[in-house]
Amino acid sequence: MANDGRSDVPLGRRSPMATTRVMVADRNVITRVGIRSILERNAGMAVVAEATTYEAILDAVDEHGPDVLIMDLDLGDDTTRGLKICEEITDRYPGTKVLVLANTLSEMIVVEALRRGATGYLCKDDVKADELGKGVKAVQDGETVLGKGVGSMVARGLGSSRGQAEHLTDRELDVIRAVAKGLSNKQIAVQMYVTESTVKFHLQNAARKLNTHRRAELVHRAAAAGLL
Amino acid sequence: MANDGRSDVPLGRRSPMATTRVMVADRNVITRVGIRSILERNAGMAVVAEATTYEAILDAVDEHGPDVLIMDLDLGDDTTRGLKICEEITDRYPGTKVLVLANTLSEMIVVEALRRGATGYLCKDDVKADELGKGVKAVQDGETVLGKGVGSMVARGLGSSRGQAEHLTDRELDVIRAVAKGLSNKQIAVQMYVTESTVKFHLQNAARKLNTHRRAELVHRAAAAGLL
DNA sequence: TAACTACCTAGCCAAACGGCTAGGTAGGAG
DNA sequence: CTCCTACCTAGCCGTTTGGCTAGGTAGTTA
């Protein structure tokens, strides 16, 4: 029942040349309008829906059944939420390909997104106007599209983590966020209703996963990965 | 000679109602196209030039003499460079008002930008489509435009630093960048050819300026302010 | 059932850090 | 010349940290 919604929405497939139905998910109006303008220069492409929140994405995909969903993983304060949505879409709506259009380039996020079913990953600041249209077409055909610098990152990411990127648990993220605020382990312990030992435990695990052993770098990497 | 360039570029001022000549500086094509689309819905507004690098901004402003320059301060790897450009434009081309359109909201950057002559400061993720056009018009009239959340930030910023934001010295930035990489004070000392005491000295000063006393938070704030 | 994950706790030790006081130099501005 | 800024150095002391070993529970999956 998951993708039944698609069958009753073949509207828009009426032009002589099949139209690529695109949906855009981004919190930023300017970006949404920009993507729409760029894509609609190409004949045969139409932006059929937009979404600005995580909740709205699933509804809109279900309702409009786009061929390609262009999405920014960061639609709120939680990029991991974006990753989950990405996985959910590709699981439940195999007819909709996901093209991630990210603000930043973080190895961890790139690897996770692809592992969860994204067919393409482009970086906003690097993408050229014509690349966007080509990327959408390629992704629609099931071809994997990786932007400038993304490819090598994937290679490294898959190599270093042997196929499965370790990702931070909720608790670890909580601790890191507290560290970023300048709290000491003791203060964090009080705030989280656990002991200082536990705080140190989570930090050690997080540090190992992010491949560092210094809290300053830990915070920096987590921030760079869009985790804060 | 600075703004002589304006007089020979009155093209576009031919409509009955005076046209607002806008220039957009942003590294991101999608954003540039988006802004153009949104503004050109309003009659009486035209995007007459675009720039994607710091160098190109000054040339383009000199050549086209826009009424309003919409710019992202972060066009490369150095936001402070954007601040300098902002100051230079407002100094040399008083006929061109600067409206900063930022990705992130950092108290330090906001305060600095306004101190250096920006007439408005909006945040990409918060701005609504109609606000952009209104903002441009208001800025053109010399009215200060502050986006959601920016106002209170300015108040706090001006209050805490009494009119002059303390800014980090080169050396302090070097040390912070090293800390962000996870280096210890000793390692940083070796790398910078100074003693550990000196490293600690710079860190203490930087920490005071950024109003913290923990290196993890120091790195986080510096990163949030686009200083790394 | 066993195995696994996420979570929590304890204590030890050496290293690193923060906070402080008290000096120094070189270069530019008034 | 004096003041000021940015830069550099020294040492002390208490706190925080990183790194470690060695346990525990609850919930899920195989």
Short mmCIF file of C-alpha atoms (C1' of nucleotides) in Angstrom, two decimals:
data_model
loop_
_atom_site.label_atom_id
_atom_site.label_comp_id
_atom_site.label_asym_id
_atom_site.label_seq_id
_atom_site.Cartn_x
_atom_site.Cartn_y
_atom_site.Cartn_z
CA MET A 1 0.00 0.00 0.00
CA ALA A 2 2.99 2.15 0.34
CA ASN A 3 3.27 3.34 -3.24
CA ASP A 4 -0.31 2.94 -4.32
CA GLY A 5 -0.53 6.71 -4.25
CA ARG A 6 1.49 6.91 -7.42
CA SER A 7 -0.90 5.09 -9.68
CA ASP A 8 -3.61 7.70 -9.42
CA VAL A 9 -1.32 10.60 -10.13
CA PRO A 10 -0.22 10.17 -13.73
CA LEU A 11 -1.15 13.78 -14.44
CA GLY A 12 1.65 15.65 -16.09
CA ARG A 13 2.69 12.67 -18.17
CA ARG A 14 0.68 13.98 -21.08
CA SER A 15 3.32 15.76 -23.17
CA PRO A 16 4.68 14.05 -26.30
CA MET A 17 8.05 13.66 -24.66
CA ALA A 18 7.69 12.18 -21.18
CA THR A 19 7.95 14.90 -18.57
CA THR A 20 10.30 14.43 -15.66
CA ARG A 21 8.31 15.21 -12.57
CA VAL A 22 10.54 16.75 -9.94
CA MET A 23 9.90 17.58 -6.31
CA VAL A 24 12.06 19.95 -4.31
CA ALA A 25 12.57 19.79 -0.55
CA ASP A 26 14.50 22.70 0.90
CA ARG A 27 13.77 25.08 3.73
CA ASN A 28 15.08 27.99 1.69
CA VAL A 29 12.67 29.78 -0.67
CA ILE A 30 15.44 31.25 -2.72
CA THR A 31 16.88 27.83 -3.40
CA ARG A 32 13.49 26.37 -4.27
CA VAL A 33 12.75 29.14 -6.72
CA GLY A 34 16.24 28.88 -8.16
CA ILE A 35 15.99 25.16 -8.76
CA ARG A 36 12.58 25.58 -10.33
CA SER A 37 13.86 28.27 -12.69
CA ILE A 38 16.90 26.30 -13.70
CA LEU A 39 15.06 23.05 -14.28
CA GLU A 40 12.18 24.58 -16.17
CA ARG A 41 14.56 25.98 -18.76
CA ASN A 42 14.89 22.37 -19.85
CA ALA A 43 11.84 21.26 -21.75
CA GLY A 44 10.50 18.06 -20.29
CA MET A 45 11.02 18.91 -16.66
CA ALA A 46 8.49 20.20 -14.21
CA VAL A 47 8.63 20.88 -10.52
CA VAL A 48 5.38 19.39 -9.32
CA ALA A 49 5.75 19.87 -5.59
CA GLU A 50 7.78 21.53 -2.90
CA ALA A 51 8.32 20.81 0.77
CA THR A 52 10.01 22.73 3.53
CA THR A 53 9.74 20.39 6.47
CA TYR A 54 10.54 16.76 7.11
CA GLU A 55 6.89 15.95 7.74
CA ALA A 56 5.76 17.51 4.48
CA ILE A 57 8.17 15.49 2.35
CA LEU A 58 6.54 12.11 2.89
CA ASP A 59 3.06 13.48 2.37
CA ALA A 60 4.04 15.29 -0.80
CA VAL A 61 5.89 12.31 -2.24
CA ASP A 62 2.92 10.12 -1.50
CA GLU A 63 0.54 12.58 -3.11
CA HIS A 64 2.52 13.55 -6.21
CA GLY A 65 4.78 10.56 -6.77
CA PRO A 66 7.61 12.53 -8.38
CA ASP A 67 10.24 10.84 -10.53
CA VAL A 68 13.01 12.68 -8.73
CA LEU A 69 13.13 14.22 -5.27
CA ILE A 70 15.78 16.87 -4.90
CA MET A 71 16.33 17.31 -1.19
CA ASP A 72 18.52 19.08 1.28
CA LEU A 73 19.10 16.72 4.19
CA ASP A 74 19.13 19.61 6.61
CA LEU A 75 15.59 20.87 6.90
CA GLY A 76 15.62 21.61 10.57
CA ASP A 77 18.07 21.10 13.32
CA ASP A 78 18.69 17.45 12.71
CA THR A 79 20.45 16.12 9.65
CA THR A 80 20.02 12.55 10.82
CA ARG A 81 16.32 13.05 10.40
CA GLY A 82 16.97 13.86 6.76
CA LEU A 83 18.91 10.65 6.38
CA LYS A 84 16.01 8.67 7.80
CA ILE A 85 13.58 10.31 5.39
CA CYS A 86 15.92 9.50 2.55
CA GLU A 87 15.86 5.85 3.51
CA GLU A 88 12.11 5.82 3.95
CA ILE A 89 11.48 7.33 0.54
CA THR A 90 13.70 4.89 -1.30
CA ASP A 91 12.18 1.99 0.61
CA ARG A 92 8.55 2.89 0.20
CA TYR A 93 8.56 4.67 -3.15
CA PRO A 94 11.03 2.91 -5.44
CA GLY A 95 9.72 4.96 -8.37
CA THR A 96 11.05 8.13 -6.76
CA LYS A 97 14.80 8.61 -6.99
CA VAL A 98 16.47 10.81 -4.41
CA LEU A 99 19.06 13.40 -5.37
CA VAL A 100 20.64 15.00 -2.32
CA LEU A 101 21.56 18.65 -2.74
CA ALA A 102 23.65 19.54 0.29
CA ASN A 103 25.05 22.75 1.63
CA THR A 104 28.16 21.17 3.03
CA LEU A 105 30.34 18.25 2.14
CA SER A 106 30.91 15.82 4.96
CA GLU A 107 32.26 12.37 4.36
CA MET A 108 30.06 10.85 6.99
CA ILE A 109 26.86 12.32 5.62
CA VAL A 110 27.69 11.52 2.01
CA VAL A 111 28.40 7.89 2.78
CA GLU A 112 25.32 7.54 4.96
CA ALA A 113 23.05 9.14 2.36
CA LEU A 114 24.21 6.80 -0.39
CA ARG A 115 24.03 3.82 1.89
CA ARG A 116 20.42 4.73 2.59
CA GLY A 117 19.42 4.80 -1.01
CA ALA A 118 20.17 8.26 -2.39
CA THR A 119 20.94 8.00 -6.09
CA GLY A 120 22.91 11.23 -6.29
CA TYR A 121 24.74 13.72 -4.10
CA LEU A 122 25.56 17.23 -5.24
CA CYS A 123 26.89 20.18 -3.31
CA LYS A 124 25.03 23.48 -3.77
CA ASP A 125 28.08 25.64 -3.91
CA ASP A 126 29.82 23.55 -6.51
CA VAL A 127 27.01 22.69 -8.87
CA LYS A 128 26.80 24.50 -12.19
CA ALA A 129 23.46 25.43 -13.72
CA ASP A 130 23.57 22.82 -16.47
CA GLU A 131 24.82 20.11 -14.12
CA LEU A 132 21.61 20.29 -12.16
CA GLY A 133 19.39 19.40 -15.11
CA LYS A 134 21.75 16.69 -16.29
CA GLY A 135 21.99 15.33 -12.77
CA VAL A 136 18.24 15.06 -12.45
CA LYS A 137 17.96 13.21 -15.77
CA ALA A 138 20.78 10.86 -14.87
CA VAL A 139 19.34 10.13 -11.47
CA GLN A 140 15.96 9.46 -13.01
CA ASP A 141 17.61 6.81 -15.17
CA GLY A 142 19.00 5.21 -12.04
CA GLU A 143 22.48 6.46 -12.72
CA THR A 144 24.48 7.49 -9.65
CA VAL A 145 25.48 11.14 -9.75
CA LEU A 146 28.26 12.41 -7.52
CA GLY A 147 29.29 16.06 -7.49
CA LYS A 148 32.75 17.52 -7.46
CA GLY A 149 34.78 16.02 -4.65
CA VAL A 150 32.03 13.66 -3.60
CA GLY A 151 33.41 10.66 -5.46
CA SER A 152 36.75 10.50 -3.72
CA MET A 153 35.00 11.02 -0.43
CA VAL A 154 32.85 7.98 -1.01
CA ALA A 155 35.86 5.88 -1.87
CA ARG A 156 37.62 6.91 1.32
CA GLY A 157 34.49 6.55 3.39
CA LEU A 158 33.73 3.05 2.21
CA GLY A 159 37.33 2.02 2.58
CA SER A 160 37.81 3.28 6.10
CA SER A 161 34.61 1.98 7.58
CA ARG A 162 34.39 -1.24 5.60
CA GLY A 163 31.00 -0.68 4.08
CA GLN A 164 29.16 0.52 7.14
CA ALA A 165 29.70 4.01 8.48
CA GLU A 166 29.55 4.05 12.24
CA HIS A 167 27.02 6.57 13.29
CA LEU A 168 26.61 8.36 16.57
CA THR A 169 23.90 7.32 18.99
CA ASP A 170 21.39 9.85 20.35
CA ARG A 171 23.14 9.92 23.68
CA GLU A 172 26.51 10.58 22.11
CA LEU A 173 25.06 13.46 20.16
CA ASP A 174 23.55 14.91 23.32
CA VAL A 175 26.91 14.85 25.02
CA ILE A 176 28.70 16.39 22.05
CA ARG A 177 26.18 19.21 21.88
CA ALA A 178 26.76 19.91 25.54
CA VAL A 179 30.51 19.90 25.05
CA ALA A 180 30.09 22.37 22.20
CA LYS A 181 28.39 24.70 24.67
CA GLY A 182 31.53 24.66 26.80
CA LEU A 183 30.20 22.49 29.60
CA SER A 184 32.54 20.28 31.63
CA ASN A 185 31.89 16.58 31.99
CA LYS A 186 30.61 17.18 35.48
CA GLN A 187 28.14 19.84 34.34
CA ILE A 188 26.95 17.62 31.53
CA ALA A 189 26.47 14.76 33.97
CA VAL A 190 24.20 16.88 36.15
CA GLN A 191 22.25 18.16 33.19
CA MET A 192 21.70 14.67 31.78
CA TYR A 193 21.02 12.98 35.12
CA VAL A 194 23.88 10.52 34.72
CA THR A 195 27.31 10.26 36.28
CA GLU A 196 30.46 11.86 35.03
CA SER A 197 31.73 8.39 34.16
CA THR A 198 28.87 7.92 31.75
CA VAL A 199 29.55 11.23 30.10
CA LYS A 200 33.16 10.25 29.61
CA PHE A 201 32.06 6.89 28.28
CA HIS A 202 29.84 8.44 25.61
CA LEU A 203 32.53 10.91 24.70
CA GLN A 204 35.12 8.21 24.26
CA ASN A 205 32.82 6.24 22.00
CA ALA A 206 31.93 9.29 19.96
CA ALA A 207 35.56 10.26 19.69
CA ARG A 208 36.46 6.81 18.41
CA LYS A 209 33.70 6.93 15.82
CA LEU A 210 34.74 10.34 14.59
CA ASN A 211 38.35 9.28 14.67
CA THR A 212 39.79 11.76 17.14
CA HIS A 213 40.69 11.88 20.80
CA ARG A 214 40.27 15.53 21.60
CA ARG A 215 36.95 17.12 22.48
CA ALA A 216 37.69 20.31 20.59
CA GLU A 217 38.21 18.36 17.38
CA LEU A 218 35.24 16.18 18.18
CA VAL A 219 32.99 19.23 18.31
CA HIS A 220 34.53 20.63 15.16
CA ARG A 221 33.97 17.44 13.19
CA ALA A 222 30.45 16.97 14.46
CA ALA A 223 29.69 20.55 13.51
CA ALA A 224 31.23 20.14 10.08
CA ALA A 225 29.09 17.05 9.57
CA GLY A 226 26.00 19.09 10.36
CA LEU A 227 25.28 17.11 13.49
CA LEU A 228 24.82 20.03 15.86
CA MET B 1 36.93 58.56 -9.62
CA ALA B 2 35.53 55.83 -7.52
CA ASN B 3 31.90 56.06 -8.47
CA ASP B 4 32.27 57.83 -11.79
CA GLY B 5 31.42 54.51 -13.38
CA ARG B 6 27.80 54.99 -12.38
CA SER B 7 27.11 57.98 -14.57
CA ASP B 8 27.66 56.14 -17.83
CA VAL B 9 25.47 53.21 -16.97
CA PRO B 10 21.97 54.62 -16.76
CA LEU B 11 20.66 51.80 -18.93
CA GLY B 12 17.69 50.15 -17.37
CA ARG B 13 16.46 53.44 -15.95
CA ARG B 14 14.09 53.78 -18.87
CA SER B 15 10.82 52.55 -17.39
CA PRO B 16 8.24 55.08 -16.25
CA MET B 17 8.76 54.09 -12.65
CA ALA B 18 12.43 54.24 -11.67
CA THR B 19 13.97 50.77 -11.81
CA THR B 20 15.88 49.46 -8.84
CA ARG B 21 19.15 48.12 -10.15
CA VAL B 22 20.25 45.15 -8.12
CA MET B 23 23.49 43.22 -8.12
CA VAL B 24 23.86 39.76 -6.60
CA ALA B 25 27.07 38.33 -5.17
CA ASP B 26 26.85 34.69 -4.21
CA ARG B 27 28.97 31.69 -5.08
CA ASN B 28 25.88 29.57 -5.54
CA VAL B 29 24.18 29.56 -8.96
CA ILE B 30 20.94 28.28 -7.57
CA THR B 31 20.75 31.16 -5.13
CA ARG B 32 21.60 33.70 -7.80
CA VAL B 33 18.93 32.41 -10.13
CA GLY B 34 16.46 32.23 -7.26
CA ILE B 35 17.03 35.81 -6.21
CA ARG B 36 16.75 36.98 -9.80
CA SER B 37 13.43 35.16 -10.26
CA ILE B 38 11.98 36.45 -7.04
CA LEU B 39 13.02 40.05 -7.59
CA GLU B 40 11.95 40.19 -11.19
CA ARG B 41 8.39 39.29 -10.24
CA ASN B 42 8.29 42.78 -8.82
CA ALA B 43 8.00 45.33 -11.56
CA GLY B 44 10.67 47.95 -11.19
CA MET B 45 13.49 45.67 -10.15
CA ALA B 46 16.25 44.30 -12.30
CA VAL B 47 19.31 42.26 -11.55
CA VAL B 48 21.97 44.01 -13.59
CA ALA B 49 25.04 42.06 -12.52
CA GLU B 50 26.23 39.01 -10.68
CA ALA B 51 29.50 38.10 -9.02
CA THR B 52 30.82 34.88 -7.59
CA THR B 53 34.19 35.90 -6.19
CA TYR B 54 35.47 38.64 -3.93
CA GLU B 55 37.56 40.13 -6.73
CA ALA B 56 34.64 40.29 -9.12
CA ILE B 57 32.42 42.23 -6.73
CA LEU B 58 34.40 45.45 -6.74
CA ASP B 59 34.83 45.39 -10.52
CA ALA B 60 31.17 44.75 -11.11
CA VAL B 61 30.02 47.40 -8.66
CA ASP B 62 32.36 49.88 -10.30
CA GLU B 63 31.10 48.97 -13.76
CA HIS B 64 27.37 48.75 -13.12
CA GLY B 65 26.86 50.98 -10.09
CA PRO B 66 23.86 49.09 -8.73
CA ASP B 67 21.45 50.67 -6.27
CA VAL B 68 21.56 47.61 -4.06
CA LEU B 69 24.17 44.91 -3.69
CA ILE B 70 22.81 41.68 -2.25
CA MET B 71 25.80 39.75 -1.03
CA ASP B 72 26.74 36.63 0.85
CA LEU B 73 29.76 37.43 2.99
CA ASP B 74 31.13 33.96 2.52
CA LEU B 75 32.34 33.69 -1.06
CA GLY B 76 35.40 31.64 -0.40
CA ASP B 77 37.11 30.38 2.68
CA ASP B 78 37.35 33.69 4.48
CA THR B 79 34.34 35.54 5.79
CA THR B 80 36.51 38.37 7.07
CA ARG B 81 37.33 39.08 3.46
CA GLY B 82 33.64 39.58 2.82
CA LEU B 83 33.45 42.03 5.69
CA LYS B 84 36.30 44.05 4.21
CA ILE B 85 34.59 44.16 0.83
CA CYS B 86 31.43 45.32 2.52
CA GLU B 87 33.31 48.19 4.12
CA GLU B 88 35.06 49.08 0.89
CA ILE B 89 31.84 49.22 -1.09
CA THR B 90 30.06 51.46 1.37
CA ASP B 91 33.11 53.72 1.59
CA ARG B 92 33.79 54.07 -2.09
CA TYR B 93 30.32 53.77 -3.58
CA PRO B 94 27.87 55.52 -1.28
CA GLY B 95 25.19 55.19 -3.97
CA THR B 96 25.25 51.42 -3.58
CA LYS B 97 23.56 50.04 -0.48
CA VAL B 98 24.68 46.66 0.80
CA LEU B 99 22.16 44.02 1.87
CA VAL B 100 23.88 41.02 3.41
CA LEU B 101 22.17 37.70 2.74
CA ALA B 102 23.86 35.20 4.99
CA ASN B 103 23.69 31.45 5.34
CA THR B 104 24.26 31.48 9.05
CA LEU B 105 23.47 33.78 11.89
CA SER B 106 26.46 34.71 14.02
CA GLU B 107 26.34 37.61 16.41
CA MET B 108 29.91 38.58 15.71
CA ILE B 109 29.46 38.67 11.94
CA VAL B 110 26.14 40.51 12.10
CA VAL B 111 27.56 43.23 14.31
CA GLU B 112 30.70 43.58 12.24
CA ALA B 113 28.78 43.76 8.97
CA LEU B 114 26.53 46.54 10.23
CA ARG B 115 29.46 48.37 11.76
CA ARG B 116 31.16 48.28 8.39
CA GLY B 117 28.27 49.86 6.57
CA ALA B 118 25.83 47.13 5.58
CA THR B 119 22.31 48.55 5.45
CA GLY B 120 20.55 45.25 5.91
CA TYR B 121 21.15 41.71 7.12
CA LEU B 122 18.88 38.83 6.22
CA CYS B 123 19.31 35.12 6.74
CA LYS B 124 18.67 32.90 3.71
CA ASP B 125 16.84 30.21 5.57
CA ASP B 126 14.47 32.58 7.29
CA VAL B 127 13.61 35.00 4.54
CA LYS B 128 10.23 34.73 2.85
CA ALA B 129 9.83 35.40 -0.86
CA ASP B 130 8.06 38.74 -0.42
CA GLU B 131 10.44 39.89 2.28
CA LEU B 132 13.29 39.85 -0.16
CA GLY B 133 11.75 42.37 -2.51
CA LYS B 134 10.55 44.56 0.34
CA GLY B 135 13.97 44.35 1.93
CA VAL B 136 15.70 45.49 -1.22
CA LYS B 137 13.33 48.46 -1.57
CA ALA B 138 13.76 49.43 2.05
CA VAL B 139 17.51 49.17 1.88
CA GLN B 140 17.55 51.28 -1.25
CA ASP B 141 15.75 53.98 0.72
CA GLY B 142 18.46 53.83 3.33
CA GLU B 143 16.25 52.03 5.79
CA THR B 144 18.00 49.40 7.92
CA VAL B 145 16.56 45.94 7.40
CA LEU B 146 17.17 43.20 9.92
CA GLY B 147 15.85 39.69 9.44
CA LYS B 148 14.21 37.44 11.96
CA GLY B 149 16.40 37.13 15.03
CA VAL B 150 18.98 39.57 13.76
CA GLY B 151 17.64 42.54 15.67
CA SER B 152 18.01 41.11 19.12
CA MET B 153 21.44 39.89 18.18
CA VAL B 154 22.52 43.38 17.30
CA ALA B 155 21.23 44.72 20.56
CA ARG B 156 23.18 42.13 22.53
CA GLY B 157 26.25 42.54 20.39
CA LEU B 158 26.40 46.27 20.74
CA GLY B 159 25.67 46.05 24.43
CA SER B 160 28.32 43.51 25.26
CA SER B 161 31.15 45.01 23.32
CA ARG B 162 30.26 48.66 23.78
CA GLY B 163 30.18 49.67 20.16
CA GLN B 164 33.28 47.92 18.94
CA ALA B 165 33.35 44.18 18.47
CA GLU B 166 36.66 42.74 19.58
CA HIS B 167 38.13 40.79 16.77
CA LEU B 168 40.66 38.02 16.82
CA THR B 169 44.25 38.64 15.79
CA ASP B 170 45.92 36.52 13.11
CA ARG B 171 47.89 34.64 15.68
CA GLU B 172 44.83 33.84 17.71
CA LEU B 173 43.10 32.50 14.64
CA ASP B 174 46.09 30.32 13.85
CA VAL B 175 45.97 28.81 17.28
CA ILE B 176 42.22 28.23 17.15
CA ARG B 177 42.51 26.49 13.81
CA ALA B 178 45.17 24.21 15.24
CA VAL B 179 43.00 23.46 18.25
CA ALA B 180 40.15 22.59 15.90
CA LYS B 181 42.41 19.98 14.35
CA GLY B 182 42.76 18.34 17.73
CA LEU B 183 46.33 19.38 18.45
CA SER B 184 47.53 19.85 22.03
CA ASN B 185 49.08 23.11 23.14
CA LYS B 186 52.48 21.48 22.98
CA GLN B 187 51.99 20.30 19.43
CA ILE B 188 50.73 23.70 18.39
CA ALA B 189 53.77 25.31 19.98
CA VAL B 190 56.12 23.15 17.95
CA GLN B 191 54.20 23.78 14.76
CA MET B 192 54.18 27.55 15.27
CA TYR B 193 57.76 27.82 16.52
CA VAL B 194 56.73 29.37 19.83
CA THR B 195 56.51 28.04 23.37
CA GLU B 196 53.55 26.33 24.94
CA SER B 197 53.12 29.39 27.15
CA THR B 198 52.56 31.54 24.12
CA VAL B 199 49.97 29.18 22.75
CA LYS B 200 48.14 29.30 26.05
CA PHE B 201 48.42 33.06 26.05
CA HIS B 202 46.79 33.39 22.63
CA LEU B 203 44.11 30.91 23.57
CA GLN B 204 43.25 32.79 26.73
CA ASN B 205 42.92 36.01 24.81
CA ALA B 206 40.82 34.43 22.11
CA ALA B 207 38.64 32.75 24.70
CA ARG B 208 38.05 36.06 26.45
CA LYS B 209 37.10 37.75 23.18
CA LEU B 210 34.68 34.99 22.24
CA ASN B 211 33.35 34.95 25.76
CA THR B 212 34.15 31.40 26.79
CA HIS B 213 36.78 29.52 28.74
CA ARG B 214 36.70 26.12 27.14
CA ARG B 215 38.58 25.25 23.99
CA ALA B 216 35.77 23.05 22.66
CA GLU B 217 33.34 25.96 22.83
CA LEU B 218 35.97 28.29 21.48
CA VAL B 219 36.32 26.18 18.36
CA HIS B 220 32.58 25.85 18.03
CA ARG B 221 32.00 29.59 18.20
CA ALA B 222 34.80 30.40 15.85
CA ALA B 223 33.42 27.86 13.40
CA ALA B 224 29.90 29.21 13.75
CA ALA B 225 31.24 32.66 13.02
CA GLY B 226 32.82 31.37 9.83
CA LEU B 227 36.32 32.03 11.05
CA LEU B 228 37.81 28.63 10.26
"C1'" DT C 1 17.95 -19.25 24.41
"C1'" DA C 2 21.99 -16.45 23.09
"C1'" DA C 3 23.88 -12.46 20.91
"C1'" DC C 4 23.71 -7.81 20.10
"C1'" DT C 5 23.05 -2.82 20.81
"C1'" DA C 6 22.51 1.18 23.46
"C1'" DC C 7 22.93 2.56 27.71
"C1'" DC C 8 24.92 3.20 32.42
"C1'" DT C 9 28.59 3.00 36.38
"C1'" DA C 10 33.21 2.78 38.89
"C1'" DG C 11 37.95 4.02 39.82
"C1'" DC C 12 42.75 4.88 38.56
"C1'" DC C 13 46.56 7.56 36.53
"C1'" DA C 14 49.07 10.58 33.62
"C1'" DA C 15 48.56 14.24 30.60
"C1'" DA C 16 46.44 18.36 29.24
"C1'" DC C 17 44.17 22.46 30.24
"C1'" DG C 18 42.50 27.12 32.53
"C1'" DG C 19 43.64 30.80 35.14
"C1'" DC C 20 46.79 33.56 37.11
"C1'" DT C 21 50.74 36.90 37.83
"C1'" DA C 22 54.76 39.09 35.94
"C1'" DG C 23 57.72 40.02 32.85
"C1'" DG C 24 59.79 40.96 27.74
"C1'" DT C 25 60.17 42.95 22.35
"C1'" DA C 26 58.99 45.49 17.97
"C1'" DG C 27 56.38 48.66 15.42
"C1'" DG C 28 53.00 52.27 14.75
"C1'" DA C 29 50.23 56.55 16.33
"C1'" DG C 30 49.68 60.62 18.85
"C1'" DC D 1 59.04 60.46 23.56
"C1'" DT D 2 55.15 57.95 25.30
"C1'" DC D 3 51.32 55.17 24.63
"C1'" DC D 4 49.33 51.35 22.43
"C1'" DT D 5 48.91 46.92 20.08
"C1'" DA D 6 50.36 42.52 18.82
"C1'" DC D 7 53.39 39.40 19.98
"C1'" DC D 8 56.28 36.37 23.00
"C1'" DT D 9 57.97 33.93 27.51
"C1'" DA D 10 57.99 31.95 32.38
"C1'" DG D 11 56.19 29.32 36.20
"C1'" DC D 12 52.65 27.82 39.51
"C1'" DC D 13 48.48 25.35 40.95
"C1'" DG D 14 44.16 23.20 40.82
"C1'" DT D 15 40.91 21.26 37.66
"C1'" DT D 16 39.65 18.76 33.65
"C1'" DT D 17 40.65 15.62 30.35
"C1'" DG D 18 41.92 11.21 27.95
"C1'" DG D 19 42.70 6.42 28.21
"C1'" DC D 20 42.04 2.37 30.42
"C1'" DT D 21 39.90 -1.89 32.58
"C1'" DA D 22 35.88 -4.09 34.38
"C1'" DG D 23 31.61 -4.45 35.43
"C1'" DG D 24 26.09 -3.77 35.03
"C1'" DT D 25 20.80 -3.36 32.74
"C1'" DA D 26 16.97 -3.23 29.14
"C1'" DG D 27 15.36 -4.15 24.78
"C1'" DT D 28 15.78 -6.27 20.19
"C1'" DT D 29 16.98 -9.72 17.04
"C1'" DA D 30 18.47 -14.35 15.54
#
